[in-house]
Coordinates of C-alpha atoms (C1' of nucleotides) in Angstrom, one line a residue:
Chain A
M2 CA 25.2 -14.3 26.1
F3 CA 28.1 -15.3 23.6
A4 CA 30.2 -17.2 26.2
C5 CA 28.9 -20.8 25.4
L6 CA 30.2 -19.9 21.7
P7 CA 33.1 -21.3 20.7
R8 CA 36.2 -18.5 19.8
L9 CA 37.2 -18.3 16.8
G10 CA 40.5 -16.9 15.9
D11 CA 39.9 -15.2 12.5
F12 CA 36.5 -14.2 11.1
A13 CA 37.5 -11.2 8.7
G14 CA 34.0 -11.1 7.7
K15 CA 31.9 -10.1 5.0
S16 CA 29.0 -10.8 7.5
T17 CA 27.7 -8.1 9.3
N18 CA 25.9 -10.5 12.0
L19 CA 27.8 -11.5 15.0
L20 CA 26.6 -14.9 15.6
N21 CA 27.5 -15.5 11.9
R22 CA 30.5 -15.1 12.3
F23 CA 31.0 -17.6 15.1
V24 CA 29.4 -20.9 14.1
P25 CA 31.2 -22.8 11.1
V26 CA 28.0 -24.2 10.2
R27 CA 29.0 -26.0 7.0
N28 CA 31.6 -27.8 8.8
L29 CA 29.5 -28.6 11.3
V30 CA 26.9 -30.3 8.9
A31 CA 29.1 -32.0 6.8
H32 CA 30.7 -33.3 9.9
A33 CA 27.3 -34.8 10.9
D34 CA 26.5 -35.9 7.6
H35 CA 30.3 -38.1 7.6
L36 CA 29.3 -39.8 10.9
F37 CA 26.4 -40.7 9.9
D38 CA 25.0 -40.4 13.4
E39 CA 23.1 -37.8 15.2
L40 CA 24.1 -34.3 16.0
S41 CA 25.5 -34.0 19.2
Q42 CA 23.6 -31.9 22.0
R43 CA 25.9 -29.3 21.9
D44 CA 25.8 -29.0 18.3
L45 CA 22.2 -28.9 17.9
S46 CA 21.7 -26.4 20.1
L47 CA 24.6 -24.4 18.1
L48 CA 22.9 -24.8 14.9
N49 CA 19.5 -23.9 16.6
S50 CA 20.9 -20.7 17.6
Q51 CA 22.0 -20.2 14.1
L52 CA 18.6 -20.6 13.0
S53 CA 17.3 -18.2 14.8
S54 CA 20.2 -15.8 14.1
H55 CA 19.4 -16.1 10.0
L56 CA 15.5 -15.2 11.0
R57 CA 16.7 -12.2 13.3
C58 CA 18.7 -10.2 10.5
G59 CA 15.8 -10.8 8.3
N60 CA 17.1 -14.1 6.2
P61 CA 14.5 -16.5 6.7
N62 CA 15.6 -18.4 3.4
G63 CA 19.0 -18.8 5.4
T64 CA 17.1 -20.6 8.1
L65 CA 15.4 -23.1 5.9
A66 CA 18.0 -24.1 4.0
L67 CA 20.2 -24.8 7.3
F68 CA 17.1 -26.7 8.6
L69 CA 17.1 -29.0 5.6
K70 CA 20.8 -29.5 6.2
M71 CA 20.0 -30.7 9.7
H72 CA 17.0 -32.6 8.8
R73 CA 19.0 -34.7 6.4
A74 CA 21.8 -35.0 9.1
S75 CA 19.7 -35.8 11.9
P76 CA 16.6 -37.5 12.1
D77 CA 15.6 -36.4 15.6
L78 CA 15.2 -32.5 16.4
S79 CA 14.1 -30.4 19.3
S80 CA 11.3 -27.9 19.5
H81 CA 14.0 -25.4 19.4
T82 CA 15.0 -26.4 16.0
F83 CA 11.2 -26.0 14.8
T84 CA 10.3 -22.4 16.7
P85 CA 13.0 -20.3 14.2
V86 CA 11.8 -22.6 10.9
L87 CA 8.0 -21.7 11.8
G88 CA 8.7 -18.4 11.7
A89 CA 10.8 -18.3 8.8
C90 CA 7.9 -20.4 7.2
A91 CA 5.7 -17.6 8.0
L92 CA 7.8 -15.0 6.2
L93 CA 7.7 -16.8 2.9
S94 CA 5.2 -17.2 0.4
S95 CA 4.3 -20.7 0.1
P96 CA 1.9 -22.5 2.9
K97 CA 3.2 -25.7 1.7
T98 CA 6.7 -25.7 3.2
G99 CA 5.0 -24.7 6.8
R100 CA 2.2 -27.6 6.6
Q101 CA 5.6 -30.0 6.1
V102 CA 7.3 -28.7 8.8
H103 CA 4.2 -29.0 11.1
A104 CA 3.5 -32.8 9.8
L105 CA 7.5 -33.2 10.7
M106 CA 7.1 -31.8 13.9
I107 CA 3.8 -34.3 14.7
K108 CA 6.0 -37.4 13.5
Q109 CA 8.8 -36.2 15.7
G110 CA 6.6 -35.9 18.8
A111 CA 7.9 -32.1 18.6
E112 CA 4.7 -30.5 18.1
T113 CA 3.5 -30.7 22.1
G114 CA 4.0 -28.0 24.5
T115 CA 2.6 -24.4 24.3
I116 CA 5.7 -22.8 22.7
S117 CA 5.8 -24.9 19.9
K118 CA 1.9 -24.6 19.3
T119 CA 2.1 -20.5 20.0
A120 CA 4.9 -20.6 17.1
L121 CA 2.1 -22.5 15.1
I122 CA -0.8 -20.5 15.7
D123 CA 1.3 -17.5 14.6
M124 CA 2.3 -19.3 11.5
Y125 CA -1.2 -20.1 10.6
S126 CA -2.3 -16.9 11.0
K127 CA 0.3 -15.4 8.9
Y128 CA -0.8 -17.6 5.7
G129 CA -4.2 -16.4 6.6
H130 CA -5.4 -19.9 7.6
L131 CA -7.4 -18.7 10.6
V132 CA -9.3 -22.0 10.9
D133 CA -5.7 -23.6 11.3
S134 CA -4.9 -21.2 13.9
V135 CA -7.8 -21.8 16.1
T136 CA -7.4 -25.7 15.4
V137 CA -3.7 -25.4 17.4
F138 CA -4.9 -22.7 19.8
E139 CA -7.7 -25.2 21.1
S140 CA -5.4 -28.1 21.4
V141 CA -3.0 -25.9 23.4
E142 CA -3.3 -27.7 26.9
D143 CA -1.5 -24.8 29.1
K144 CA -2.7 -21.4 27.5
D145 CA -0.9 -18.6 28.4
V146 CA -0.9 -15.0 28.1
V147 CA 1.5 -15.3 24.7
S148 CA -0.7 -18.0 22.9
W149 CA -3.7 -15.9 23.6
N150 CA -2.1 -12.8 22.0
S151 CA -1.2 -15.0 19.1
L152 CA -4.9 -16.2 18.4
L153 CA -5.8 -12.2 18.9
S154 CA -2.9 -10.7 16.6
G155 CA -3.9 -13.5 14.4
F156 CA -7.7 -12.4 13.9
L157 CA -6.3 -8.5 13.9
R158 CA -3.9 -9.4 11.2
N159 CA -6.5 -10.9 9.0
G160 CA -9.0 -8.1 9.1
K161 CA -11.0 -9.6 11.4
G162 CA -11.7 -6.8 14.5
K163 CA -14.6 -8.2 16.0
E164 CA -13.4 -11.6 16.3
A165 CA -10.1 -9.8 18.0
L166 CA -12.2 -8.2 20.2
G167 CA -14.1 -11.7 21.6
V168 CA -10.9 -13.0 21.9
F169 CA -9.9 -10.3 24.3
A170 CA -13.2 -10.4 26.1
A171 CA -12.7 -14.5 26.6
M172 CA -9.2 -13.4 27.9
Y173 CA -11.3 -11.3 30.8
R174 CA -13.8 -14.3 31.2
E175 CA -10.7 -16.8 31.6
T176 CA -8.8 -14.1 34.4
I177 CA -5.8 -14.1 31.9
E178 CA -3.3 -11.6 33.1
I179 CA -3.1 -9.4 30.4
S180 CA 0.2 -7.8 29.0
E181 CA 1.4 -5.0 26.9
F182 CA 1.2 -7.0 23.9
T183 CA -2.9 -8.0 24.3
L184 CA -3.2 -4.0 25.1
C185 CA -1.2 -3.0 21.9
S186 CA -3.4 -5.6 19.7
V187 CA -6.7 -4.1 21.3
V188 CA -5.9 -0.8 20.5
K189 CA -5.0 -1.7 17.1
T190 CA -8.1 -3.3 17.0
C191 CA -10.2 -0.2 17.7
A192 CA -8.5 1.7 15.2
S193 CA -9.3 -0.7 12.5
L194 CA -12.8 -0.9 13.7
K195 CA -12.6 2.8 14.3
I196 CA -14.6 2.4 17.8
L197 CA -13.9 5.5 20.0
Q198 CA -15.2 4.4 23.5
Q199 CA -13.6 0.8 24.2
G200 CA -10.3 2.8 22.5
K201 CA -10.5 5.2 24.9
Q202 CA -11.1 2.4 27.4
V203 CA -7.7 0.9 26.5
H204 CA -5.9 3.8 26.8
A205 CA -7.1 4.5 30.3
M206 CA -6.2 1.3 30.8
V207 CA -2.5 1.8 29.7
V208 CA -2.5 4.9 31.9
V209 CA -3.5 3.2 34.7
T210 CA -1.2 0.5 34.6
G211 CA 1.4 2.1 33.3
R212 CA 3.1 0.1 31.0
D213 CA 5.8 1.2 28.0
L214 CA 4.7 3.8 27.0
V215 CA 6.9 4.5 23.7
V216 CA 5.7 1.4 21.9
L217 CA 1.7 1.6 23.5
G218 CA 2.1 5.2 23.2
T219 CA 2.7 5.1 19.4
A220 CA -0.2 2.8 19.0
I221 CA -2.5 5.0 20.7
I222 CA -1.4 7.9 18.7
S223 CA -2.4 6.2 15.7
F224 CA -5.4 5.1 17.0
Y225 CA -6.9 8.7 18.2
S226 CA -5.6 9.5 14.3
S227 CA -7.7 7.2 12.9
V228 CA -10.8 8.2 14.2
G229 CA -9.8 11.9 13.8
L230 CA -8.8 12.9 16.8
M231 CA -5.8 14.5 16.5
S232 CA -6.0 16.6 19.2
E233 CA -6.0 13.4 21.8
A234 CA -3.1 12.1 19.5
M235 CA -1.1 15.2 20.4
K236 CA -1.7 15.2 24.1
V237 CA -0.3 11.5 23.8
Y238 CA 2.8 12.6 22.5
I239 CA 2.8 16.1 25.0
S240 CA 2.2 13.9 28.1
L241 CA 5.5 11.7 26.8
N242 CA 7.6 14.4 26.9
Y243 CA 7.9 15.2 23.2
H244 CA 9.6 12.1 22.8
T245 CA 11.5 11.8 19.6
D246 CA 11.4 8.4 19.2
E247 CA 11.2 8.0 15.4
V248 CA 8.4 5.4 14.9
M249 CA 6.1 7.5 17.1
L250 CA 6.6 10.8 15.3
N251 CA 5.9 9.3 11.7
S252 CA 2.5 7.9 13.6
L253 CA 2.0 11.7 14.4
I254 CA 2.9 13.4 11.4
S255 CA 1.2 11.1 8.9
G256 CA -2.0 11.2 11.3
C257 CA -1.8 15.1 10.7
I258 CA -1.6 14.7 7.2
R259 CA -4.7 12.4 7.1
N260 CA -6.9 15.0 9.0
R261 CA -5.3 17.6 7.0
K262 CA -3.5 19.5 9.9
Y263 CA -0.7 20.5 7.3
K264 CA 0.9 23.1 9.5
E265 CA 1.7 20.8 12.3
A266 CA 2.6 18.1 10.3
F267 CA 5.3 20.3 8.8
L268 CA 6.6 21.6 11.8
L269 CA 6.9 17.8 13.5
M270 CA 8.7 17.2 10.6
R271 CA 11.4 19.4 11.6
R272 CA 12.1 17.5 15.1
Q273 CA 13.6 14.8 13.3
R274 CA 15.7 13.9 10.0
P275 CA 13.6 13.3 7.4
N276 CA 13.1 9.7 6.1
V277 CA 11.5 7.6 3.7
R278 CA 8.9 6.2 5.8
V279 CA 7.3 9.1 7.2
L280 CA 7.2 10.6 3.4
I281 CA 5.1 7.5 2.1
S282 CA 2.7 7.4 4.9
S283 CA 2.3 11.2 4.6
L284 CA 1.7 10.5 1.2
A285 CA -0.8 8.3 1.4
G286 CA -2.7 10.8 3.1
C287 CA -2.6 12.8 0.4
S288 CA -3.9 10.3 -2.0
D289 CA -7.1 9.9 0.3
N290 CA -7.2 14.0 0.6
S291 CA -6.7 14.6 -3.2
D292 CA -4.5 17.2 -1.5
L293 CA -2.1 17.9 -4.7
W294 CA -0.3 21.2 -3.3
I295 CA 0.8 19.0 -0.4
G296 CA 1.7 16.0 -2.6
K297 CA 3.9 18.1 -4.5
Q298 CA 5.7 19.6 -1.3
I299 CA 6.4 15.8 0.0
H300 CA 7.6 15.4 -3.5
C301 CA 10.3 18.3 -3.2
V302 CA 11.2 17.1 0.4
A303 CA 12.2 13.5 -1.2
L304 CA 14.2 15.4 -4.0
R305 CA 16.1 17.6 -1.7
N306 CA 16.7 14.5 0.6
G307 CA 17.8 12.1 -2.5
F308 CA 15.1 9.5 -1.5
V309 CA 13.4 9.1 -5.2
S310 CA 15.4 6.4 -6.3
D311 CA 13.4 4.5 -3.3
S312 CA 10.9 2.4 -5.4
K313 CA 8.8 2.4 -2.3
L314 CA 8.3 6.1 -2.2
C315 CA 8.0 6.2 -6.0
N316 CA 5.4 3.9 -5.7
G317 CA 3.2 6.6 -3.3
L318 CA 4.1 9.4 -5.3
M319 CA 2.6 7.6 -8.8
D320 CA -0.4 6.9 -6.5
M321 CA -0.9 10.1 -5.0
Y322 CA -0.4 12.1 -8.9
G323 CA -2.8 9.2 -10.1
K324 CA -5.4 9.8 -7.1
C325 CA -5.0 13.8 -7.5
G326 CA -5.9 13.2 -11.2
Q327 CA -2.5 13.9 -12.2
I328 CA -2.7 10.8 -14.6
V329 CA 0.4 11.8 -17.1
Q330 CA 2.6 12.6 -14.2
A331 CA 1.5 9.2 -12.8
C332 CA 2.5 7.4 -16.0
T333 CA 6.0 9.7 -16.5
M334 CA 6.7 8.1 -13.1
F335 CA 5.4 4.7 -13.7
S336 CA 7.6 4.8 -16.9
A337 CA 10.8 5.9 -15.1
M338 CA 10.9 3.3 -12.7
P339 CA 13.6 0.7 -13.0
S340 CA 12.0 -2.3 -11.0
K341 CA 8.3 -2.6 -11.3
S342 CA 6.7 -4.2 -8.2
V343 CA 3.2 -5.5 -8.2
V344 CA 2.4 -2.4 -6.1
S345 CA 3.7 -0.6 -8.9
W346 CA 1.4 -2.1 -11.3
T347 CA -1.2 -1.9 -9.1
S348 CA -0.9 1.8 -8.7
M349 CA -0.5 2.3 -12.1
I350 CA -3.8 0.3 -13.1
G351 CA -5.8 1.9 -10.2
A352 CA -4.5 6.0 -11.3
Y353 CA -6.2 5.1 -15.0
A354 CA -9.5 3.4 -13.2
V355 CA -9.7 6.4 -11.0
N356 CA -9.8 8.5 -14.0
G357 CA -12.5 6.9 -16.0
D358 CA -10.2 5.3 -18.4
G359 CA -11.0 1.6 -18.1
V360 CA -9.8 0.7 -21.1
K361 CA -6.4 1.8 -20.4
A362 CA -6.4 0.3 -17.0
I363 CA -7.3 -3.3 -18.9
E364 CA -4.3 -2.4 -21.2
I365 CA -2.0 -1.9 -18.4
F366 CA -3.0 -5.2 -16.6
R367 CA -2.7 -7.4 -19.6
E368 CA 1.0 -6.0 -20.4
M369 CA 1.5 -6.8 -16.6
C370 CA 0.3 -10.6 -17.4
K371 CA 2.3 -11.1 -20.2
E372 CA 4.0 -14.1 -20.8
G373 CA 7.2 -14.3 -19.1
S374 CA 6.4 -11.2 -16.7
E375 CA 8.2 -10.9 -13.2
V376 CA 5.3 -10.0 -11.3
L377 CA 2.2 -11.7 -10.3
P378 CA -1.3 -10.1 -10.1
N379 CA -2.4 -10.1 -6.2
L380 CA -5.8 -9.7 -4.9
V381 CA -5.5 -5.9 -4.3
T382 CA -4.9 -5.8 -8.3
F383 CA -7.9 -8.0 -9.3
L384 CA -10.2 -5.8 -6.8
V385 CA -8.8 -2.6 -9.0
V386 CA -9.1 -4.4 -12.1
L387 CA -12.3 -5.5 -11.4
S388 CA -13.6 -2.3 -10.1
A389 CA -12.2 -0.6 -13.2
C390 CA -14.5 -3.2 -15.3
A391 CA -17.7 -2.2 -13.1
H392 CA -16.8 1.4 -13.6
A393 CA -16.6 1.2 -17.3
G394 CA -18.8 -1.3 -17.7
L395 CA -16.6 -3.4 -19.4
V396 CA -18.5 -6.8 -18.8
E397 CA -16.6 -9.4 -21.4
E398 CA -13.4 -8.1 -19.5
G399 CA -14.8 -8.3 -15.8
K400 CA -15.7 -11.7 -16.8
E401 CA -12.4 -12.8 -17.9
C402 CA -10.5 -11.4 -15.1
F403 CA -13.0 -13.0 -12.6
G404 CA -12.1 -16.2 -14.2
M405 CA -8.6 -15.7 -14.6
M406 CA -8.1 -14.7 -11.4
K407 CA -9.3 -18.4 -10.0
E408 CA -8.0 -20.5 -13.0
R409 CA -4.6 -18.8 -14.1
Y410 CA -3.7 -17.6 -10.8
R411 CA -5.2 -20.0 -7.9
L412 CA -6.5 -16.8 -6.4
V413 CA -9.4 -16.8 -4.0
P414 CA -12.0 -14.0 -4.2
G415 CA -13.2 -12.5 -1.2
T416 CA -16.4 -10.8 -0.6
E417 CA -15.7 -7.2 -2.2
H418 CA -14.3 -9.2 -5.3
Y419 CA -17.9 -10.7 -5.4
V420 CA -19.2 -7.5 -4.7
C421 CA -17.3 -6.1 -7.9
F422 CA -18.1 -9.0 -10.1
I423 CA -22.1 -8.6 -9.1
D424 CA -21.5 -4.8 -10.1
I425 CA -20.3 -5.8 -13.7
L426 CA -23.2 -8.7 -14.0
S427 CA -25.6 -6.0 -13.0
K428 CA -24.5 -3.7 -15.9
A429 CA -24.6 -6.4 -18.2
G430 CA -28.2 -7.0 -17.1
D431 CA -27.5 -10.4 -16.4
T432 CA -29.7 -10.9 -12.4
E433 CA -29.7 -14.4 -13.7
E434 CA -26.5 -15.0 -13.7
I435 CA -26.0 -13.2 -10.5
W436 CA -29.1 -15.5 -8.8
R437 CA -26.9 -18.4 -9.8
L438 CA -23.4 -17.2 -8.3
V439 CA -25.4 -16.1 -5.2
G440 CA -26.8 -19.9 -4.9
R441 CA -23.3 -21.3 -5.3
L442 CA -22.2 -19.1 -2.7
M443 CA -24.5 -19.7 -0.7
E444 CA -24.2 -23.7 -0.9
N445 CA -20.7 -23.4 0.2
N446 CA -20.8 -21.1 3.0
N447 CA -23.8 -22.6 4.8
R448 CA -26.0 -20.5 3.3
N449 CA -24.5 -17.4 5.2
L450 CA -23.2 -14.7 3.2
P451 CA -22.0 -11.1 4.2
C452 CA -24.3 -8.0 4.0
A453 CA -21.9 -6.4 1.5
I454 CA -23.1 -9.3 -1.0
W455 CA -26.7 -8.9 -0.4
V456 CA -26.2 -4.9 -0.8
A457 CA -24.7 -5.5 -4.1
V458 CA -27.8 -7.7 -4.7
L459 CA -30.1 -5.3 -4.0
N460 CA -28.6 -2.8 -5.9
A461 CA -28.3 -5.2 -8.9
C462 CA -32.1 -5.5 -8.4
S463 CA -32.9 -2.1 -8.1
L464 CA -31.1 -1.5 -11.1
N465 CA -32.5 -4.2 -13.4
M466 CA -36.3 -3.9 -11.8
D467 CA -36.2 -7.4 -10.6
V468 CA -38.7 -7.4 -7.8
S469 CA -38.9 -10.6 -6.5
R470 CA -35.4 -11.5 -5.9
G471 CA -34.7 -7.5 -4.5
E472 CA -37.0 -8.5 -1.9
Y473 CA -35.4 -11.6 -1.0
A474 CA -32.1 -9.6 -0.6
A475 CA -33.8 -7.4 1.4
M476 CA -35.1 -9.5 3.6
M477 CA -31.7 -11.5 3.9
L478 CA -29.9 -7.9 4.4
M479 CA -32.1 -7.0 7.3
E480 CA -32.1 -10.6 9.2
G481 CA -28.2 -10.5 8.9
T482 CA -27.8 -6.5 10.2
G483 CA -30.7 -5.8 12.5
P484 CA -32.7 -2.9 12.8
E485 CA -30.3 -0.7 14.2
N486 CA -28.3 0.4 10.7
A487 CA -30.0 3.4 9.1
S488 CA -27.9 3.1 6.2
I489 CA -29.8 -0.2 5.5
Y490 CA -33.0 1.6 5.8
V491 CA -31.8 4.1 3.3
L492 CA -30.7 1.2 1.1
L493 CA -33.9 -0.6 1.2
S494 CA -36.3 2.6 0.5
N495 CA -34.1 3.1 -2.5
F496 CA -34.7 -0.2 -3.7
Y497 CA -38.6 -0.1 -3.0
A498 CA -38.5 3.6 -4.8
A499 CA -37.0 2.0 -7.7
I500 CA -39.5 -0.5 -8.3
G501 CA -42.5 1.9 -7.6
K502 CA -43.5 0.4 -4.2
W503 CA -44.1 3.9 -2.4
D504 CA -46.0 2.4 0.3
K505 CA -43.1 0.7 1.6
V506 CA -41.0 3.8 1.3
E507 CA -43.1 5.8 3.3
E508 CA -43.3 2.6 5.9
L509 CA -39.3 2.9 6.1
R510 CA -38.9 6.2 6.5
G511 CA -41.4 6.3 9.0
K512 CA -39.8 3.5 10.8
L513 CA -36.8 5.3 10.5
K514 CA -37.8 8.6 12.0
K515 CA -39.8 6.8 14.9
K516 CA -36.5 5.2 15.8
G517 CA -34.8 8.2 15.9
L518 CA -32.1 6.9 13.6
V519 CA -29.8 9.0 11.7
K520 CA -27.9 7.7 8.3
A521 CA -24.2 8.6 9.1
A522 CA -23.1 11.4 6.9
G523 CA -21.2 10.7 3.8
H524 CA -19.4 13.5 2.1
S525 CA -17.9 14.6 -1.3
L526 CA -14.9 15.9 -2.1
F527 CA -15.6 18.3 -4.8
I528 CA -18.8 20.1 -2.9
Chain B
dA22 C1' 6.4 -18.3 20.5
dT23 C1' 3.1 -12.6 20.8
dA24 C1' 3.4 -5.9 20.0
dG25 C1' 4.1 0.4 17.3
dG26 C1' 4.3 4.0 11.5
dG27 C1' -1.8 2.2 6.7
dT28 C1' 3.4 2.0 -0.3
dT29 C1' -1.8 -0.8 -3.7
dA30 C1' -8.2 -1.7 -2.0
dG31 C1' -11.9 -0.8 1.4

DNA sequence: ATAGGGTTAG
C-alpha cells in the first residue's frame, strides 16, 4: 500500500503516523504556490491521501488546514480531495464550514457521483441537518447500499428511530442487497425504540446469514440489555465462545449493571483488564438504579487502577453520587476537577436539581455562564436547568434561561425544552402565555405538534382548571396518538377528573376496559 | 462514503 509513496531517508520522527512521515506536505504546497500552477496529478493524489490520513488519526483540523492550503494553491481539486474534507467537517462543530465546502464542490463539479454525495449525506446528518441529508440522498442517481445505510444511520443518530425503520423498509421494497452495516444500524434502532419483536427478527437474520459476529454480536448484546433480557444477551456472548473482545465485554458488563445483575457483572470484569470505558458505563447504570453501594465499589476499582484522574470517569462518579443523593460527595469531586467540561457542569447542576435545590442549581448555572467562561452550555444543560426551574417553581429564572438559550447561545429548543417551559408557565398559572406559545409553535410547524407538547398543555390545563383549552389539547392528543395508547386514556381521564367532569371519566374508563387496554406499569424506586 | 461500548437529559 505504501509502494507508490516516495521513500524518504531520515524521518526520525515525533510523528507516530506512518503516512505523515512520508509526505513532505509543506514543501509540496510551497512548490505549487511558486509555480502558480495546478498541482500535478501525482502531487494531488499524494496530498489527498495525506488528507485522509490526518482524518484517520483523529486530526480533522489537520485535514482542514491542509485543504485550505491546497485550495489556495490549486483551483481544481478532485472528489478524492473532498470526501476526507467532508468527513473532517462533520467532526468539527461549525456547520458553516461544511456548507462552504459543499458549495465549492458544486462550483468545481465535484459534487456528482455516489461517493461524494454519500459523504455529504453523512456530514449533514452529523450536523443534525436531516433535511439536507434527505435532499442530497434524493439527488443520488445510482443509490447503492452505502448511501442507503448513511441515510439510515443518520436518522438513527438523530433520535428518529421510526424514520430509520422506514428507510429499512424502503430498502427492502427497493430490493437493495442489505449489508452488515445495515443490520447493525437496524439492531441499534430496535434497541433505541425498545422493540423486542423486530430486534429478535434482525437477530435471526444475522444468525441465518452468518455475518461478522463480533461487531453485530455487540450490537445485539446491547439490544437485549436495553430491553432487559440479560439471559438472551448472555446466550449471544456464550454462542461466540466467550469472545474476549473488549467492546463486546464492556457492552455485556454495563448491561448486567443496568439490569442489576451485579454478581455476573463483577465476574465478567475479571475476564479482562479493567478499563475506563466499562467503569464509566457501569457508573451510568448505578446512577439510573440509584445504587450507591455498587457505585462506591466501582469508585474503588477506579482508585485501585489509577483511573481517577480521568475526567470522563470523574464526571461519571460525580453524576452517580449526585443521583444517589450524595450531594456533598458530588460537590467535592466537582471542586477537585482540574478541567471542567460542559458535561461536568451539567452533571453538577443536575445533582442539585435532582436533590431538590433549584436555587443552588441556578447558581451553578450562572457561574458556568459568567463572562469569559471557557465552557458553553448545550441543549442538555438547558434541559437540566429548565427542569430544575420547573420542579422548584422558579418561574422568573426559567423564563430568563429560556430566553438566554435562544438569544445569547443561539440554541434551538427541542420538544423537551418546550415541555419544561410549558411546565414552568403552568406553575405560574399563566395559561395565556402557554396558549400564545402553542399558537406560535403551530404556525411554525404546519399546525402539527408532537404529542409531548399536548400532554404538557393538558397537564397545565388540569392544574389551572382551564376547561376549554384542555379539551382542545385532549382532542389534538387523541388525533395524534390514535386509540391504542392506554396512557393517553389515563391522562385524559385525570384531566376530566380535575375539572369535575365525572361522566367523561367513566366513559373513558369504560372504553379502556372494553378495549382490554392495560397501561404499562410505571415503578417507583422507593417502594 | 456507511457499522459495535449510553459520561450530562428522556
